CSV table of C-alpha atoms in Angstrom, one decimal:
chain,number,residue,atom,x,y,z
A,1,MET,CA,0.0,0.1,0.0
A,2,LYS,CA,2.8,2.4,1.0
A,3,HIS,CA,4.5,1.4,-2.4
A,4,THR,CA,1.6,2.1,-4.4
A,5,ALA,CA,0.5,5.6,-2.6
A,6,PHE,CA,4.1,6.8,-3.2
A,7,PHE,CA,4.1,5.7,-6.9
A,8,LYS,CA,0.6,7.1,-7.4
A,9,ALA,CA,1.5,10.2,-5.9
A,10,ALA,CA,4.6,10.4,-7.8
A,11,SER,CA,3.0,9.9,-11.4
A,12,LEU,CA,0.7,12.8,-10.1
A,13,THR,CA,3.6,15.1,-9.2
A,14,LEU,CA,5.3,14.3,-13.0
A,15,ALA,CA,1.7,14.8,-14.5
A,16,ALA,CA,1.3,18.2,-13.0
A,17,VAL,CA,5.2,19.2,-13.9
A,18,ALA,CA,4.3,17.9,-17.5
A,19,GLY,CA,1.0,19.7,-17.8
A,20,ALA,CA,2.8,22.8,-16.5
A,21,ALA,CA,5.4,22.6,-19.0
A,22,CYS,CA,3.1,22.1,-22.0
A,23,PHE,CA,0.8,24.9,-20.5
A,24,ALA,CA,3.9,27.3,-20.4
A,25,GLY,CA,5.0,26.0,-24.0
A,26,CYS,CA,1.7,27.0,-25.2
A,27,GLY,CA,2.1,30.6,-24.3
A,28,GLY,CA,-0.1,30.2,-21.2
A,29,ASN,CA,2.8,31.5,-18.8
A,30,GLY,CA,0.7,33.0,-16.4
A,31,TYR,CA,2.1,36.5,-16.9
A,32,THR,CA,-1.3,37.8,-18.5
A,33,ASP,CA,-3.8,36.1,-16.0
A,34,LYS,CA,-4.2,39.1,-14.4
A,35,ASN,CA,-4.8,41.7,-16.9
A,36,THR,CA,-7.7,43.6,-17.2
A,37,GLU,CA,-6.8,45.6,-20.3
A,38,TYR,CA,-4.8,44.5,-23.5
A,39,TYR,CA,-1.2,45.3,-22.7
A,40,ILE,CA,1.0,47.3,-25.3
A,41,GLY,CA,4.7,47.5,-24.8
A,42,VAL,CA,7.9,48.9,-26.7
A,43,SER,CA,11.4,49.6,-25.7
A,44,GLY,CA,13.0,52.7,-27.4
A,45,PRO,CA,15.5,55.7,-26.8
A,46,LEU,CA,13.8,58.7,-24.7
A,47,THR,CA,17.6,59.8,-23.8
A,48,GLY,CA,20.6,60.1,-26.3
A,49,GLY,CA,20.9,60.9,-29.6
A,50,ALA,CA,18.0,59.2,-31.1
A,51,ALA,CA,15.6,60.6,-28.4
A,52,ILE,CA,13.7,62.6,-30.7
A,53,TYR,CA,12.3,59.4,-32.5
A,54,GLY,CA,11.5,57.6,-29.0
A,55,THR,CA,9.9,60.7,-27.8
A,56,ALA,CA,7.7,60.8,-30.5
A,57,VAL,CA,7.1,57.2,-30.5
A,58,LYS,CA,5.8,57.4,-26.8
A,59,ASN,CA,3.5,60.4,-27.3
A,60,ALA,CA,1.8,59.1,-30.3
A,61,ALA,CA,1.2,55.7,-28.8
A,62,GLN,CA,-0.1,57.0,-25.6
A,63,MET,CA,-2.3,59.7,-27.5
A,64,ALA,CA,-3.6,56.8,-29.6
A,65,VAL,CA,-4.3,54.4,-26.4
A,66,GLU,CA,-6.1,57.4,-24.6
A,67,GLU,CA,-8.4,58.3,-27.7
A,68,ILE,CA,-9.2,54.6,-28.1
A,69,ASN,CA,-10.0,54.1,-24.3
A,70,ALA,CA,-12.2,57.3,-24.2
A,71,ALA,CA,-14.0,55.9,-26.7
A,72,GLY,CA,-15.1,52.8,-25.1
A,73,GLY,CA,-12.1,50.8,-25.8
A,74,VAL,CA,-12.0,47.7,-28.1
A,75,ASN,CA,-15.3,46.1,-27.7
A,76,GLY,CA,-15.1,47.1,-24.1
A,77,VAL,CA,-11.5,46.3,-23.5
A,78,ASN,CA,-9.1,49.1,-22.6
A,79,PHE,CA,-5.5,49.2,-23.8
A,80,LYS,CA,-2.4,49.5,-21.5
A,81,PHE,CA,0.9,51.1,-23.0
A,82,VAL,CA,4.3,51.2,-21.3
A,83,MET,CA,7.6,52.3,-23.0
A,84,LYS,CA,11.0,51.5,-21.4
A,85,ASP,CA,14.4,53.7,-22.3
A,86,ASP,CA,17.2,51.8,-24.3
A,87,ALA,CA,18.9,54.9,-25.3
A,88,HIS,CA,19.5,53.1,-28.8
A,89,ASP,CA,21.5,50.7,-26.7
A,90,GLU,CA,21.2,47.2,-28.0
A,91,THR,CA,22.5,45.8,-24.5
A,92,LYS,CA,19.6,47.2,-22.6
A,93,SER,CA,16.9,46.1,-25.0
A,94,PRO,CA,16.8,42.7,-24.1
A,95,ASN,CA,16.3,43.6,-20.2
A,96,ASN,CA,13.4,46.0,-21.2
A,97,TYR,CA,11.7,43.2,-23.3
A,98,ALA,CA,11.9,40.6,-20.4
A,99,SER,CA,10.5,43.0,-18.1
A,100,LEU,CA,7.5,44.1,-20.2
A,101,PHE,CA,6.9,40.4,-21.2
A,102,GLU,CA,7.0,39.1,-17.6
A,103,ASP,CA,4.7,42.0,-16.6
A,104,GLY,CA,2.1,40.9,-19.1
A,105,MET,CA,2.7,42.4,-22.4
A,106,GLN,CA,0.4,40.6,-25.0
A,107,LEU,CA,1.2,43.6,-27.9
A,108,SER,CA,4.4,45.0,-28.6
A,109,LEU,CA,6.0,47.7,-31.0
A,110,GLY,CA,9.3,46.1,-30.7
A,111,CYS,CA,11.8,48.6,-30.6
A,112,VAL,CA,12.1,52.2,-31.8
A,113,THR,CA,15.3,51.2,-33.9
A,114,THR,CA,16.6,48.2,-35.7
A,115,LYS,CA,19.9,47.2,-33.5
A,116,PRO,CA,18.1,47.0,-30.3
A,117,PHE,CA,15.3,45.1,-31.8
A,118,LEU,CA,17.8,42.5,-33.4
A,119,ALA,CA,19.0,42.1,-29.6
A,120,THR,CA,15.5,40.8,-28.5
A,121,LYS,CA,14.5,39.0,-31.5
A,122,THR,CA,14.9,35.5,-30.4
A,123,ASP,CA,13.2,36.1,-27.6
A,124,VAL,CA,10.2,37.9,-29.2
A,125,VAL,CA,9.9,34.9,-32.0
A,126,LYS,CA,10.4,32.1,-28.7
A,127,ASP,CA,7.6,33.8,-26.9
A,128,GLU,CA,5.5,34.0,-29.8
A,129,VAL,CA,4.8,38.0,-29.0
A,130,PHE,CA,2.6,39.5,-31.9
A,131,THR,CA,5.0,42.6,-32.9
A,132,LEU,CA,4.3,45.4,-35.1
A,133,CYS,CA,7.2,47.7,-35.5
A,134,PRO,CA,6.7,51.2,-36.2
A,135,SER,CA,9.8,52.3,-37.2
A,136,ALA,CA,12.7,49.4,-36.9
A,137,SER,CA,13.3,49.5,-40.3
A,138,GLY,CA,16.1,47.0,-41.0
A,139,ASP,CA,15.4,43.8,-43.5
A,140,ALA,CA,16.3,41.6,-40.9
A,141,VAL,CA,13.3,42.6,-38.2
A,142,PRO,CA,10.6,40.4,-39.8
A,143,GLN,CA,12.9,37.8,-41.3
A,144,ASP,CA,12.1,34.1,-40.3
A,145,ALA,CA,9.6,35.7,-37.8
A,146,SER,CA,6.1,35.0,-38.2
A,147,ASN,CA,5.1,37.1,-35.6
A,148,VAL,CA,7.0,40.4,-36.4
A,149,PHE,CA,5.3,42.6,-38.9
A,150,GLN,CA,6.6,46.3,-39.8
A,151,MET,CA,4.4,49.6,-40.1
A,152,CYS,CA,7.7,51.2,-41.7
A,153,PHE,CA,9.3,50.6,-44.8
A,154,THR,CA,12.3,47.9,-44.8
A,155,ASP,CA,15.8,49.4,-45.4
A,156,SER,CA,15.7,47.8,-48.8
A,157,GLY,CA,12.6,49.1,-49.7
A,158,GLN,CA,13.6,52.4,-49.2
A,159,GLY,CA,16.7,52.4,-51.0
A,160,ALA,CA,14.7,51.1,-54.0
A,161,GLU,CA,12.1,53.1,-53.9
A,162,ALA,CA,14.8,56.1,-53.8
A,163,ALA,CA,16.4,54.7,-57.0
A,164,LYS,CA,12.9,54.8,-58.6
A,165,LEU,CA,12.3,58.4,-57.5
A,166,VAL,CA,15.6,59.3,-59.0
A,167,LYS,CA,14.9,57.7,-62.2
A,168,SER,CA,11.6,58.8,-62.8
A,169,THR,CA,12.7,62.6,-61.8
A,170,TYR,CA,15.8,62.5,-64.1
A,171,THR,CA,15.0,61.0,-66.9
A,172,ASP,CA,18.0,62.5,-68.9
A,173,THR,CA,20.9,60.5,-67.2
A,174,SER,CA,23.2,63.4,-68.4
A,175,SER,CA,20.7,66.0,-66.4
A,176,VAL,CA,22.2,65.4,-63.3
A,177,LYS,CA,25.2,64.4,-61.0
A,178,ILE,CA,24.3,62.3,-58.2
A,179,GLY,CA,26.5,62.1,-55.0
A,180,VAL,CA,25.9,59.5,-52.5
A,181,LEU,CA,27.1,60.0,-48.8
A,182,TYR,CA,27.0,56.9,-46.5
A,183,LYS,CA,28.2,55.7,-43.1
A,184,SER,CA,30.5,52.8,-43.9
A,185,GLY,CA,29.9,50.1,-41.0
A,186,ASP,CA,26.5,51.3,-40.2
A,187,ASP,CA,23.8,48.6,-41.2
A,188,TYR,CA,21.0,51.0,-41.7
A,189,SER,CA,23.2,53.6,-44.2
A,190,VAL,CA,25.1,50.9,-45.8
A,191,GLY,CA,22.0,48.5,-46.5
A,192,LEU,CA,20.0,51.6,-48.1
A,193,PHE,CA,23.1,52.5,-50.1
A,194,ASN,CA,23.5,48.7,-51.5
A,195,ASN,CA,19.9,48.9,-52.4
A,196,PHE,CA,20.0,52.0,-53.9
A,197,LYS,CA,22.4,51.0,-56.4
A,198,ALA,CA,21.4,47.8,-57.0
A,199,GLU,CA,18.1,49.2,-58.0
A,200,MET,CA,19.9,51.8,-60.1
A,201,GLY,CA,21.2,49.1,-62.1
A,202,ALA,CA,24.8,48.1,-63.3
A,203,ASN,CA,26.9,51.1,-63.4
A,204,TYR,CA,24.2,53.2,-61.9
A,205,GLY,CA,22.4,52.8,-65.1
A,206,GLY,CA,24.3,55.4,-67.0
A,207,TYR,CA,24.0,58.1,-64.7
A,208,ASN,CA,26.9,59.9,-63.2
A,209,VAL,CA,27.5,58.8,-59.6
A,210,THR,CA,30.3,59.9,-57.3
A,211,GLU,CA,30.4,57.8,-53.8
A,212,ALA,CA,31.9,59.3,-50.4
A,213,SER,CA,31.8,57.5,-46.9
A,214,PHE,CA,32.5,58.4,-43.5
A,215,THR,CA,33.1,57.3,-40.1
A,216,ASP,CA,33.4,60.4,-38.1
A,217,GLU,CA,30.1,62.3,-37.9
A,218,THR,CA,31.6,65.6,-37.3
A,219,SER,CA,34.1,66.3,-39.7
A,220,PHE,CA,33.2,66.4,-43.6
A,221,ASP,CA,35.8,68.5,-45.3
A,222,SER,CA,37.0,65.7,-47.2
A,223,GLN,CA,33.6,64.4,-48.3
A,224,VAL,CA,32.5,67.7,-49.5
A,225,GLN,CA,35.5,68.4,-51.7
A,226,THR,CA,34.7,64.8,-53.3
A,227,LEU,CA,31.2,65.6,-53.9
A,228,LYS,CA,30.7,69.7,-54.2
A,229,ASP,CA,30.1,69.3,-57.9
A,230,CYS,CA,27.2,67.1,-57.4
A,231,THR,CA,23.3,68.2,-57.9
A,232,PHE,CA,21.5,65.9,-56.5
A,233,PHE,CA,22.5,64.2,-53.0
A,234,PHE,CA,21.5,60.6,-51.9
A,235,MET,CA,22.3,60.5,-48.2
A,236,PRO,CA,21.0,57.3,-46.3
A,237,ILE,CA,22.2,58.4,-43.2
A,238,TYR,CA,20.5,59.9,-39.6
A,239,TYR,CA,19.8,63.6,-39.6
A,240,THR,CA,22.9,64.4,-37.2
A,241,PRO,CA,25.5,63.5,-39.8
A,242,ALA,CA,23.4,64.9,-42.5
A,243,LYS,CA,23.0,68.5,-41.0
A,244,ASN,CA,26.7,68.6,-40.5
A,245,PHE,CA,27.5,67.8,-44.0
A,246,MET,CA,25.1,70.4,-45.3
A,247,LEU,CA,26.7,73.0,-42.9
A,248,ALA,CA,30.1,71.9,-44.1
A,249,ALA,CA,29.0,72.4,-47.8
A,250,LYS,CA,27.4,75.8,-47.4
A,251,GLY,CA,29.0,77.8,-50.3
A,252,GLN,CA,30.8,74.8,-51.6
A,253,VAL,CA,27.6,73.2,-53.3
A,254,ALA,CA,25.2,74.8,-55.6
A,255,ASP,CA,22.2,76.3,-53.9
A,256,THR,CA,20.2,74.4,-56.8
A,257,ALA,CA,21.3,70.8,-55.7
A,258,VAL,CA,18.9,68.4,-53.6
A,259,TYR,CA,19.4,66.8,-50.4
A,260,PHE,CA,17.7,63.7,-50.4
A,261,GLY,CA,17.4,60.9,-47.6
A,262,CYS,CA,15.2,58.5,-46.2
A,263,ASP,CA,13.4,58.0,-42.5
A,264,GLY,CA,16.8,58.8,-41.1
A,265,PHE,CA,16.1,62.4,-42.1
A,266,ASP,CA,13.0,62.7,-39.9
A,267,GLY,CA,13.4,65.7,-37.6
A,268,ILE,CA,16.1,67.2,-39.1
A,269,ASP,CA,14.2,70.5,-39.2
A,270,SER,CA,13.9,69.8,-35.6
A,271,VAL,CA,17.4,69.5,-34.1
A,272,LYS,CA,18.1,72.3,-31.8
A,273,GLY,CA,20.8,74.6,-32.6
A,274,PHE,CA,20.4,73.8,-36.1
A,275,ASP,CA,18.5,76.5,-38.4
A,276,ILE,CA,17.4,74.4,-41.4
A,277,SER,CA,16.5,77.8,-43.2
A,278,THR,CA,20.1,78.8,-43.5
A,279,ILE,CA,20.7,75.5,-46.0
A,280,PRO,CA,19.7,76.8,-49.4
A,281,GLN,CA,19.3,74.0,-51.2
A,282,GLU,CA,16.1,71.9,-51.2
A,283,VAL,CA,16.2,69.3,-48.3
A,284,SER,CA,13.7,66.3,-49.1
A,285,MET,CA,13.2,62.5,-48.1
A,286,LEU,CA,11.5,59.4,-48.6
A,287,SER,CA,8.5,59.3,-46.6
A,288,HIS,CA,4.7,57.6,-46.0
A,289,PHE,CA,3.8,60.3,-43.9
A,290,ASN,CA,3.6,64.2,-44.4
A,291,SER,CA,3.6,66.2,-41.5
A,292,LYS,CA,2.6,69.2,-43.8
A,293,ALA,CA,-0.7,67.5,-44.7
A,294,THR,CA,-3.7,69.6,-45.5
A,295,ALA,CA,-6.3,66.9,-45.5
A,296,GLY,CA,-7.2,63.3,-44.4
A,297,LYS,CA,-5.9,61.2,-41.5
A,298,ALA,CA,-2.6,62.9,-41.5
A,299,LYS,CA,-3.8,66.0,-40.9
A,300,GLU,CA,-6.2,64.9,-38.1
A,301,PHE,CA,-3.0,63.2,-36.7
A,302,VAL,CA,-0.9,66.2,-37.0
A,303,ASP,CA,-3.1,68.8,-35.5
A,304,LYS,CA,-4.2,66.3,-32.1
A,305,TYR,CA,-0.4,65.9,-31.9
A,306,ASN,CA,0.5,69.5,-32.1
A,307,ALA,CA,-2.5,70.2,-29.9
A,308,LYS,CA,-1.4,67.5,-27.1
A,309,TYR,CA,2.5,68.2,-27.2
A,310,THR,CA,3.3,71.6,-26.2
A,311,SER,CA,6.0,71.5,-23.9
A,312,ALA,CA,9.4,72.5,-24.7
A,313,ALA,CA,10.6,69.1,-24.5
A,314,ASP,CA,8.0,68.1,-26.9
A,315,LYS,CA,8.3,70.7,-29.4
A,316,GLY,CA,9.7,69.5,-32.8
A,317,THR,CA,9.0,65.4,-31.8
A,318,LEU,CA,5.9,65.3,-34.7
A,319,ASN,CA,7.9,62.7,-37.2
A,320,GLN,CA,7.0,59.8,-39.0
A,321,PHE,CA,8.4,57.5,-36.4
A,322,GLY,CA,5.3,59.0,-34.3
A,323,ALA,CA,2.7,58.6,-36.9
A,324,ALA,CA,3.8,55.2,-37.9
A,325,ALA,CA,3.3,54.1,-33.9
A,326,TYR,CA,-0.1,56.2,-33.7
A,327,ASP,CA,-0.9,53.6,-36.8
A,328,CYS,CA,0.5,50.6,-34.8
A,329,VAL,CA,-1.7,50.9,-32.0
A,330,TYR,CA,-5.1,51.8,-34.2
A,331,ALA,CA,-4.1,48.9,-36.2
A,332,PHE,CA,-3.8,46.6,-33.2
A,333,LYS,CA,-7.7,47.9,-32.3
A,334,ALA,CA,-9.0,47.0,-36.2
A,335,ALA,CA,-7.5,43.6,-36.2
A,336,ILE,CA,-8.7,42.6,-32.8
A,337,GLU,CA,-12.3,43.8,-33.6
A,338,LYS,CA,-11.8,41.9,-37.0
A,339,ALA,CA,-11.0,38.7,-35.2
A,340,VAL,CA,-14.0,39.2,-32.8
A,341,ALA,CA,-16.4,39.8,-35.5
A,342,ASP,CA,-15.0,36.4,-37.2
A,343,GLY,CA,-15.8,34.6,-33.8
A,344,GLU,CA,-12.8,34.6,-32.0
A,345,LYS,CA,-12.6,35.3,-28.4
A,346,VAL,CA,-9.9,37.9,-27.4
A,347,PRO,CA,-10.4,38.4,-23.4
A,348,ALA,CA,-8.2,41.0,-21.9
A,349,ASN,CA,-6.1,38.2,-20.0
A,350,ILE,CA,-5.6,36.3,-23.3
A,351,ALA,CA,-2.2,34.9,-23.3
A,352,ALA,CA,0.2,36.5,-25.6
A,353,ALA,CA,1.2,33.4,-27.7
A,354,GLU,CA,-2.7,33.1,-28.5
A,355,MET,CA,-3.2,36.7,-29.2
A,356,ASN,CA,-0.6,36.3,-31.6
A,357,LYS,CA,-2.1,33.2,-33.4
A,358,ILE,CA,-5.1,35.4,-33.9
A,359,LEU,CA,-3.6,38.6,-34.8
A,360,THR,CA,-1.2,37.0,-37.3
A,361,LYS,CA,-4.2,35.1,-38.9
A,362,VAL,CA,-5.8,38.8,-39.5
A,363,PHE,CA,-3.0,40.5,-40.7
A,364,THR,CA,-2.1,38.2,-43.2
A,365,SER,CA,-5.7,37.9,-44.5
A,366,SER,CA,-6.2,39.2,-47.8
A,367,SER,CA,-9.3,40.9,-46.7
A,368,PHE,CA,-7.6,42.8,-43.9
A,369,THR,CA,-6.8,46.6,-44.8
A,370,PHE,CA,-5.7,49.6,-42.5
A,371,THR,CA,-5.8,53.3,-43.3
A,372,GLY,CA,-4.2,55.6,-41.2
A,373,ALA,CA,-1.9,58.7,-40.9
A,374,THR,CA,0.6,57.1,-43.1
A,375,GLY,CA,-1.3,55.2,-45.8
A,376,THR,CA,-4.6,54.3,-47.4
A,377,ASP,CA,-5.3,50.5,-47.8
A,378,ILE,CA,-2.2,49.4,-45.9
A,379,LYS,CA,-1.8,45.8,-46.1
A,380,TRP,CA,0.8,43.2,-44.9
A,381,ASN,CA,2.7,40.6,-46.8
A,382,ALA,CA,2.9,37.1,-45.5
A,383,ASP,CA,6.5,38.0,-44.6
A,384,GLY,CA,5.7,40.8,-42.4
A,385,THR,CA,6.5,43.7,-44.5
A,386,VAL,CA,4.0,46.4,-45.3
A,387,ASN,CA,2.7,47.3,-48.4
A,388,LYS,CA,1.9,51.0,-49.3
A,389,ALA,CA,2.7,53.9,-50.9
A,390,ALA,CA,5.6,56.1,-50.4
A,391,ASP,CA,6.5,59.8,-52.0
A,392,LYS,CA,8.9,62.4,-51.5
A,393,TYR,CA,8.2,64.5,-49.0
A,394,ILE,CA,10.0,68.3,-49.0
A,395,VAL,CA,11.0,69.3,-45.6
A,396,LYS,CA,12.6,72.3,-46.9
A,397,ALA,CA,12.2,74.0,-50.1
A,398,ALA,CA,15.2,75.7,-51.9
A,399,ASN,CA,15.5,79.3,-51.1
A,400,ASN,CA,15.1,80.4,-54.4
A,401,ALA,CA,11.8,78.3,-55.1
């Protein structure tokens, strides 16, 4: 009897352990059990040189959450939003992610920038957290990750679109001299540059192109000398080195030249201590968001953001990173509403893995589209990349325009 009781108890214990392991493996780790709201989390730079991006994401996502909750939530369930500062440092983002996940996060905006996200990606995939990145644009962000999607264009997509814009604008190859300025060793910059070059075609498709690279973001004397005769500058770099190059090039580059970048240019007209009006050339960028929109959802977002965020710290933080984050939150809402309409049960305390299973099905459905501040009839491809239009956005017109 004693032996029988012992083995029976041992069997029950082993069954309980196995059951617990299976439960955790299926995403039921208990982290969301006490949730009374859908929990959205993100890691991003709220301090440091990229803080303008993180602040925009934080402000815009919080604004969307407040609007949705004030209107009754999503089928009666509110959103909760939490952001943790990683200072654009990939050594900090894994701890931020773990803290958010263990606190009950069911929906993620990933990380604001690419490198910090890639440092957390293994855990994001393992934990099966549905992730919609507003601004982490690296090609590797959604690769081999069925639960990771982007609201922004990939770096390769931006590079290719920039090349298409050049070819459609300058149909006569002899009418333009193109200068390419990129940062060597930087994944974002090199990725955009390589894809721009690939789309332009062999030998740049017959265009006259001069390349220059840099590592030091403060001194551009040699690069200016190399590129000074160019009339169109493709600059797949962030706004800090971009404005430093423009300042160094004043008086040496023709006033009629064009400085053109991608999403890294966003915020260049709001950099403290930099008066962009002193740059005589046109400054423009590839974008899915127009902060000077006069109609539509982009205009609605701009007006609400500017009305809400009026402090000195928030001034100048309006950019496409924020607009994309705002759209991400509303896309979560739209997807959950569609899932419920299709018969799915999505309670406030749903496990992250179960939420992911439901929303992945919605996002990859041919019938699901979303319209927001960054695009109309937005869809997502099976590989997690976004399908929407991009356009040239003029940040500052040429002084003689």
